[in-house]
Amino acid sequence: SAYDSPVLHKPVILLVPSQAAAVELPRRLASTGRAVTGLFPFKLLDLARAIAEPALLGRGLKAWDFGHDALLAARFLDSIEGPWADLPRGPVASALARTLSALRRAGLDPARRERWAAALSHNPDDVSRLRTVARLYSRFHEALEGHFVDPPTLLRAATAHLAEARWLQGAEVLVDPGLELDPLEKEFLAALAKAHPTRAFRSETPQGLATSSFPRWAEAHGIGPVELAETVLAPLAPPP
C-alpha cells in the first residue's frame, strides 16, 4: 500500500471542519502506532492564511480582530437612521455584524446589492429595510477592503497566489465532507482542487439533501469521493 510507510513522500493536506478535529485526528492516528510525517491538518481558512500571508506582507493591511465587525456595526447604527433607536445596541450590532460579514464572505459586490434593493417595489417597508442594509453593507465593505486582512481578503489572496505556495508542491488534499463553506471558501477550494489532487471522504447524504450537499458540489468541481481506508487515515477506518 502507498501508505504502509510512516513517512510520506509527498505532503497530505487534511481539511477539517474544526480546530478540535485538526488536533484529534493526528492524535488518534498516532495512538494506532501509525503516526506519519507529512500530514498537515488545517481548517480551510487557516490553510488560506498560510498561503496568503506571504503575498499580503508589506501591503500595510491591519490585522483582523473577530470582534471588530461588531464595533463597526455599532458605529454605523449610530450614523444611519433606522428602527433600532429603542433597541438594545449590543445585540442589534452583533446581529448586523453577522449579516454584513456573511454578505462579504459571499463575495457580494456592494453596488449590486444596492441595485437589487432599489429594484424592489412590491413592499415599501421591505424596500426601505433592504436599502438600509445595502447602505450599511457598502460602508462595511469600504471600511474593510484594502485596510484589513479579514477572511474574504485572505481567501481571495490565497486563491490568487496558490501557485506561489511552493511548500504545497506535489501535495495531495483530503477533505472532510462535514465542511460548511461560504461562496469565497468554495472558490478557494475549487482552485485548490485544480492545482492539486483533491478528494473528499465518502459520506452518506440523505436523498432530500443530495442536490445541495457538499459531495454533489465537490464532484462538480473535480473533487471525487474516496474511502477512508484508501488514504493515509486508513488505520482509523471502521472494520469492513
mmCIF file of C-alpha atoms in Angstrom:
data_model
loop_
_atom_site.group_PDB
_atom_site.id
_atom_site.type_symbol
_atom_site.label_atom_id
_atom_site.label_comp_id
_atom_site.label_asym_id
_atom_site.label_seq_id
_atom_site.Cartn_x
_atom_site.Cartn_y
_atom_site.Cartn_z
ATOM 1 C CA SER A 1 0.000 0.000 0.000
ATOM 2 C CA ALA A 2 1.134 3.568 -0.679
ATOM 3 C CA TYR A 3 0.518 4.329 2.991
ATOM 4 C CA ASP A 4 2.430 1.449 4.656
ATOM 5 C CA SER A 5 5.362 3.729 5.448
ATOM 6 C CA PRO A 6 5.136 6.193 8.360
ATOM 7 C CA VAL A 7 6.954 8.742 6.196
ATOM 8 C CA LEU A 8 5.012 10.257 3.333
ATOM 9 C CA HIS A 9 6.935 11.137 0.202
ATOM 10 C CA LYS A 10 4.533 13.972 -0.552
ATOM 11 C CA PRO A 11 2.605 16.256 1.776
ATOM 12 C CA VAL A 12 -1.001 15.400 2.530
ATOM 13 C CA ILE A 13 -3.244 18.347 3.394
ATOM 14 C CA LEU A 14 -6.193 17.298 5.532
ATOM 15 C CA LEU A 15 -9.044 19.838 5.532
ATOM 16 C CA VAL A 16 -11.204 19.523 8.638
ATOM 17 C CA PRO A 17 -14.201 21.479 9.970
ATOM 18 C CA SER A 18 -12.760 22.461 13.349
ATOM 19 C CA GLN A 19 -9.565 23.027 15.285
ATOM 20 C CA ALA A 20 -10.560 20.160 17.566
ATOM 21 C CA ALA A 21 -10.570 17.789 14.577
ATOM 22 C CA ALA A 22 -7.198 19.146 13.444
ATOM 23 C CA VAL A 23 -5.750 18.084 16.804
ATOM 24 C CA GLU A 24 -7.744 14.906 17.393
ATOM 25 C CA LEU A 25 -7.281 13.080 14.079
ATOM 26 C CA PRO A 26 -3.449 13.045 14.170
ATOM 27 C CA ARG A 27 -3.630 12.064 17.864
ATOM 28 C CA ARG A 28 -5.921 9.139 17.051
ATOM 29 C CA LEU A 29 -3.663 8.118 14.180
ATOM 30 C CA ALA A 30 -0.627 8.193 16.482
ATOM 31 C CA SER A 31 -2.479 6.020 19.007
ATOM 32 C CA THR A 32 -2.638 3.236 16.388
ATOM 33 C CA GLY A 33 1.143 3.227 16.111
ATOM 34 C CA ARG A 34 0.929 4.660 12.600
ATOM 35 C CA ALA A 35 1.805 8.311 13.160
ATOM 36 C CA VAL A 36 3.109 9.843 9.942
ATOM 37 C CA THR A 37 5.159 12.829 8.970
ATOM 38 C CA GLY A 38 3.979 14.966 6.106
ATOM 39 C CA LEU A 39 0.344 15.048 7.252
ATOM 40 C CA PHE A 40 -0.888 18.608 7.739
ATOM 41 C CA PRO A 41 -4.402 19.121 9.160
ATOM 42 C CA PHE A 42 -5.917 22.560 8.510
ATOM 43 C CA LYS A 43 -9.192 24.340 8.775
ATOM 44 C CA LEU A 44 -9.824 25.808 5.329
ATOM 45 C CA LEU A 45 -9.351 29.409 6.464
ATOM 46 C CA ASP A 46 -6.092 28.507 8.224
ATOM 47 C CA LEU A 47 -4.775 26.957 5.005
ATOM 48 C CA ALA A 48 -5.800 30.100 3.119
ATOM 49 C CA ARG A 49 -3.934 32.191 5.703
ATOM 50 C CA ALA A 50 -0.763 30.109 5.330
ATOM 51 C CA ILE A 51 -0.859 30.592 1.557
ATOM 52 C CA ALA A 52 -1.934 34.239 1.507
ATOM 53 C CA GLU A 53 0.148 35.863 4.240
ATOM 54 C CA PRO A 54 3.459 35.977 2.310
ATOM 55 C CA ALA A 55 1.667 37.776 -0.543
ATOM 56 C CA LEU A 56 -0.076 40.206 1.836
ATOM 57 C CA LEU A 57 3.028 41.206 3.801
ATOM 58 C CA GLY A 58 4.153 44.738 3.104
ATOM 59 C CA ARG A 59 0.747 45.982 1.957
ATOM 60 C CA GLY A 60 0.144 47.881 5.179
ATOM 61 C CA LEU A 61 -3.038 45.975 6.000
ATOM 62 C CA LYS A 62 -4.183 45.781 9.594
ATOM 63 C CA ALA A 63 -4.730 42.502 11.406
ATOM 64 C CA TRP A 64 -8.349 41.422 11.725
ATOM 65 C CA ASP A 65 -9.943 41.076 15.145
ATOM 66 C CA PHE A 66 -13.115 38.984 15.023
ATOM 67 C CA GLY A 67 -14.854 41.465 17.313
ATOM 68 C CA HIS A 68 -14.097 44.358 15.013
ATOM 69 C CA ASP A 69 -17.106 43.719 12.784
ATOM 70 C CA ALA A 70 -19.458 44.302 15.743
ATOM 71 C CA LEU A 71 -17.673 47.547 16.620
ATOM 72 C CA LEU A 72 -18.073 48.751 13.036
ATOM 73 C CA ALA A 73 -21.728 47.743 13.006
ATOM 74 C CA ALA A 74 -22.377 49.693 16.225
ATOM 75 C CA ARG A 75 -20.713 52.763 14.733
ATOM 76 C CA PHE A 76 -22.824 52.504 11.587
ATOM 77 C CA LEU A 77 -26.020 52.179 13.612
ATOM 78 C CA ASP A 78 -25.192 55.488 15.290
ATOM 79 C CA SER A 79 -24.799 57.232 11.941
ATOM 80 C CA ILE A 80 -27.770 55.889 9.950
ATOM 81 C CA GLU A 81 -31.377 56.380 10.990
ATOM 82 C CA GLY A 82 -33.425 53.235 11.376
ATOM 83 C CA PRO A 83 -35.975 51.384 13.527
ATOM 84 C CA TRP A 84 -33.332 50.314 16.063
ATOM 85 C CA ALA A 85 -33.112 53.505 18.169
ATOM 86 C CA ASP A 86 -35.000 51.998 21.126
ATOM 87 C CA LEU A 87 -33.497 48.502 20.870
ATOM 88 C CA PRO A 88 -30.524 47.209 22.909
ATOM 89 C CA ARG A 89 -27.485 48.337 20.958
ATOM 90 C CA GLY A 90 -25.229 45.342 21.679
ATOM 91 C CA PRO A 91 -27.488 42.542 20.366
ATOM 92 C CA VAL A 92 -28.557 44.633 17.337
ATOM 93 C CA ALA A 93 -24.928 45.420 16.466
ATOM 94 C CA SER A 94 -23.954 41.738 16.823
ATOM 95 C CA ALA A 95 -26.804 40.599 14.564
ATOM 96 C CA LEU A 96 -25.975 43.276 11.990
ATOM 97 C CA ALA A 97 -22.284 42.344 12.088
ATOM 98 C CA ARG A 98 -23.138 38.695 11.331
ATOM 99 C CA THR A 99 -25.304 39.779 8.383
ATOM 100 C CA LEU A 100 -22.697 42.137 6.935
ATOM 101 C CA SER A 101 -19.889 39.626 7.398
ATOM 102 C CA ALA A 102 -21.955 36.908 5.689
ATOM 103 C CA LEU A 103 -22.586 39.201 2.716
ATOM 104 C CA ARG A 104 -18.881 39.975 2.434
ATOM 105 C CA ARG A 105 -17.872 36.314 2.729
ATOM 106 C CA ALA A 106 -20.314 35.600 -0.075
ATOM 107 C CA GLY A 107 -18.225 37.915 -2.262
ATOM 108 C CA LEU A 108 -21.223 40.156 -2.905
ATOM 109 C CA ASP A 109 -20.466 43.392 -4.714
ATOM 110 C CA PRO A 110 -21.947 46.357 -2.759
ATOM 111 C CA ALA A 111 -23.134 48.130 -5.914
ATOM 112 C CA ARG A 112 -25.004 45.007 -6.985
ATOM 113 C CA ARG A 113 -26.654 44.785 -3.570
ATOM 114 C CA GLU A 114 -27.800 48.403 -3.786
ATOM 115 C CA ARG A 115 -29.193 47.951 -7.317
ATOM 116 C CA TRP A 116 -31.114 44.880 -6.192
ATOM 117 C CA ALA A 117 -32.591 46.719 -3.207
ATOM 118 C CA ALA A 118 -33.553 49.692 -5.387
ATOM 119 C CA ALA A 119 -35.304 47.428 -7.906
ATOM 120 C CA LEU A 120 -37.781 46.093 -5.354
ATOM 121 C CA SER A 121 -41.083 47.925 -5.244
ATOM 122 C CA HIS A 122 -43.745 45.409 -4.132
ATOM 123 C CA ASN A 123 -43.484 46.283 -0.426
ATOM 124 C CA PRO A 124 -42.366 49.777 0.645
ATOM 125 C CA ASP A 125 -41.353 48.592 4.116
ATOM 126 C CA ASP A 126 -39.169 45.814 2.681
ATOM 127 C CA VAL A 127 -37.636 48.247 0.191
ATOM 128 C CA SER A 128 -36.728 50.638 2.996
ATOM 129 C CA ARG A 129 -35.144 47.901 5.105
ATOM 130 C CA LEU A 130 -33.221 46.402 2.190
ATOM 131 C CA ARG A 131 -31.932 49.791 1.100
ATOM 132 C CA THR A 132 -30.752 50.462 4.652
ATOM 133 C CA VAL A 133 -28.938 47.120 4.755
ATOM 134 C CA ALA A 134 -27.434 47.878 1.346
ATOM 135 C CA ARG A 135 -26.107 51.229 2.581
ATOM 136 C CA LEU A 136 -24.728 49.631 5.725
ATOM 137 C CA TYR A 137 -23.053 46.881 3.699
ATOM 138 C CA SER A 138 -21.457 49.429 1.353
ATOM 139 C CA ARG A 139 -19.949 51.250 4.315
ATOM 140 C CA PHE A 140 -18.823 47.959 5.890
ATOM 141 C CA HIS A 141 -17.156 46.849 2.655
ATOM 142 C CA GLU A 142 -15.426 50.210 2.199
ATOM 143 C CA ALA A 143 -14.143 50.151 5.782
ATOM 144 C CA LEU A 144 -12.537 46.723 5.309
ATOM 145 C CA GLU A 145 -11.490 46.426 1.663
ATOM 146 C CA GLY A 146 -7.827 47.311 1.296
ATOM 147 C CA HIS A 147 -7.499 48.070 5.007
ATOM 148 C CA PHE A 148 -7.819 44.808 6.949
ATOM 149 C CA VAL A 149 -6.762 41.199 6.482
ATOM 150 C CA ASP A 150 -10.237 39.815 7.128
ATOM 151 C CA PRO A 151 -11.306 36.315 5.983
ATOM 152 C CA PRO A 152 -12.506 37.408 2.493
ATOM 153 C CA THR A 153 -9.167 39.175 1.923
ATOM 154 C CA LEU A 154 -7.303 36.012 2.946
ATOM 155 C CA LEU A 155 -9.439 33.779 0.739
ATOM 156 C CA ARG A 156 -9.115 35.980 -2.343
ATOM 157 C CA ALA A 157 -5.353 36.328 -1.879
ATOM 158 C CA ALA A 158 -4.923 32.591 -1.313
ATOM 159 C CA THR A 159 -6.869 31.828 -4.484
ATOM 160 C CA ALA A 160 -4.822 34.320 -6.493
ATOM 161 C CA HIS A 161 -1.423 33.208 -5.128
ATOM 162 C CA LEU A 162 -1.988 29.474 -4.832
ATOM 163 C CA ALA A 163 0.675 28.686 -7.431
ATOM 164 C CA GLU A 164 3.295 30.535 -5.369
ATOM 165 C CA ALA A 165 2.940 28.193 -2.368
ATOM 166 C CA ARG A 166 5.970 26.054 -3.141
ATOM 167 C CA TRP A 167 5.581 24.100 0.092
ATOM 168 C CA LEU A 168 2.437 22.574 -1.459
ATOM 169 C CA GLN A 169 4.344 21.187 -4.432
ATOM 170 C CA GLY A 170 3.252 17.609 -5.031
ATOM 171 C CA ALA A 171 0.648 17.766 -2.283
ATOM 172 C CA GLU A 172 -2.475 15.665 -2.098
ATOM 173 C CA VAL A 173 -5.584 17.135 -0.446
ATOM 174 C CA LEU A 174 -8.135 15.169 1.574
ATOM 175 C CA VAL A 175 -11.382 16.876 2.577
ATOM 176 C CA ASP A 176 -13.775 16.132 5.407
ATOM 177 C CA PRO A 177 -17.291 16.232 3.877
ATOM 178 C CA GLY A 178 -18.573 17.983 7.010
ATOM 179 C CA LEU A 179 -17.200 21.337 5.855
ATOM 180 C CA GLU A 180 -19.784 24.115 5.613
ATOM 181 C CA LEU A 181 -18.433 26.625 3.124
ATOM 182 C CA ASP A 182 -19.263 30.181 2.146
ATOM 183 C CA PRO A 183 -19.025 31.125 -1.561
ATOM 184 C CA LEU A 184 -15.491 32.544 -1.289
ATOM 185 C CA GLU A 185 -14.389 29.411 0.578
ATOM 186 C CA LYS A 186 -15.835 27.274 -2.206
ATOM 187 C CA GLU A 187 -13.994 29.402 -4.761
ATOM 188 C CA PHE A 188 -10.715 28.814 -2.938
ATOM 189 C CA LEU A 189 -11.304 25.068 -2.551
ATOM 190 C CA ALA A 190 -12.209 24.754 -6.240
ATOM 191 C CA ALA A 191 -8.935 26.500 -7.164
ATOM 192 C CA LEU A 192 -7.050 24.186 -4.799
ATOM 193 C CA ALA A 193 -8.640 21.165 -6.485
ATOM 194 C CA LYS A 194 -7.490 22.402 -9.896
ATOM 195 C CA ALA A 195 -3.925 22.761 -8.654
ATOM 196 C CA HIS A 196 -3.618 19.567 -6.567
ATOM 197 C CA PRO A 197 -5.238 16.115 -6.493
ATOM 198 C CA THR A 198 -8.152 16.599 -4.108
ATOM 199 C CA ARG A 199 -10.630 14.037 -2.806
ATOM 200 C CA ALA A 200 -13.361 14.088 -0.184
ATOM 201 C CA PHE A 201 -14.080 11.243 2.194
ATOM 202 C CA ARG A 202 -17.138 9.352 1.052
ATOM 203 C CA SER A 203 -20.224 10.001 3.145
ATOM 204 C CA GLU A 204 -23.896 9.118 3.062
ATOM 205 C CA THR A 205 -26.189 12.037 2.194
ATOM 206 C CA PRO A 206 -29.981 11.924 2.715
ATOM 207 C CA GLN A 207 -31.734 11.799 -0.639
ATOM 208 C CA GLY A 208 -33.639 15.010 0.006
ATOM 209 C CA LEU A 209 -30.393 16.919 0.631
ATOM 210 C CA ALA A 210 -28.307 15.416 -2.156
ATOM 211 C CA THR A 211 -28.788 18.230 -4.668
ATOM 212 C CA SER A 212 -27.442 20.915 -2.345
ATOM 213 C CA SER A 213 -24.948 18.722 -0.499
ATOM 214 C CA PHE A 214 -21.199 19.229 -0.260
ATOM 215 C CA PRO A 215 -20.437 15.893 -2.001
ATOM 216 C CA ARG A 216 -22.549 16.939 -5.013
ATOM 217 C CA TRP A 217 -20.809 20.324 -5.199
ATOM 218 C CA ALA A 218 -17.406 18.690 -4.722
ATOM 219 C CA GLU A 219 -17.834 16.206 -7.557
ATOM 220 C CA ALA A 220 -18.945 19.031 -9.863
ATOM 221 C CA HIS A 221 -15.630 20.764 -9.112
ATOM 222 C CA GLY A 222 -13.293 17.820 -9.601
ATOM 223 C CA ILE A 223 -13.244 16.596 -6.002
ATOM 224 C CA GLY A 224 -14.102 12.931 -6.177
ATOM 225 C CA PRO A 225 -15.043 10.634 -3.279
ATOM 226 C CA VAL A 226 -12.540 8.351 -1.559
ATOM 227 C CA GLU A 227 -12.929 5.717 1.131
ATOM 228 C CA LEU A 228 -11.144 6.412 4.406
ATOM 229 C CA ALA A 229 -9.432 3.011 4.104
ATOM 230 C CA GLU A 230 -7.781 4.116 0.848
ATOM 231 C CA THR A 231 -5.987 7.064 2.444
ATOM 232 C CA VAL A 232 -3.296 7.830 4.990
ATOM 233 C CA LEU A 233 -6.056 7.668 7.628
ATOM 234 C CA ALA A 234 -6.723 4.005 6.834
ATOM 235 C CA PRO A 235 -5.897 2.871 10.420
ATOM 236 C CA LEU A 236 -8.922 4.911 11.576
ATOM 237 C CA ALA A 237 -11.348 3.242 9.153
ATOM 238 C CA PRO A 238 -14.017 1.039 10.731
ATOM 239 C CA PRO A 239 -13.634 -2.685 10.075
ATOM 240 C CA PRO A 240 -15.467 -3.953 6.975
#
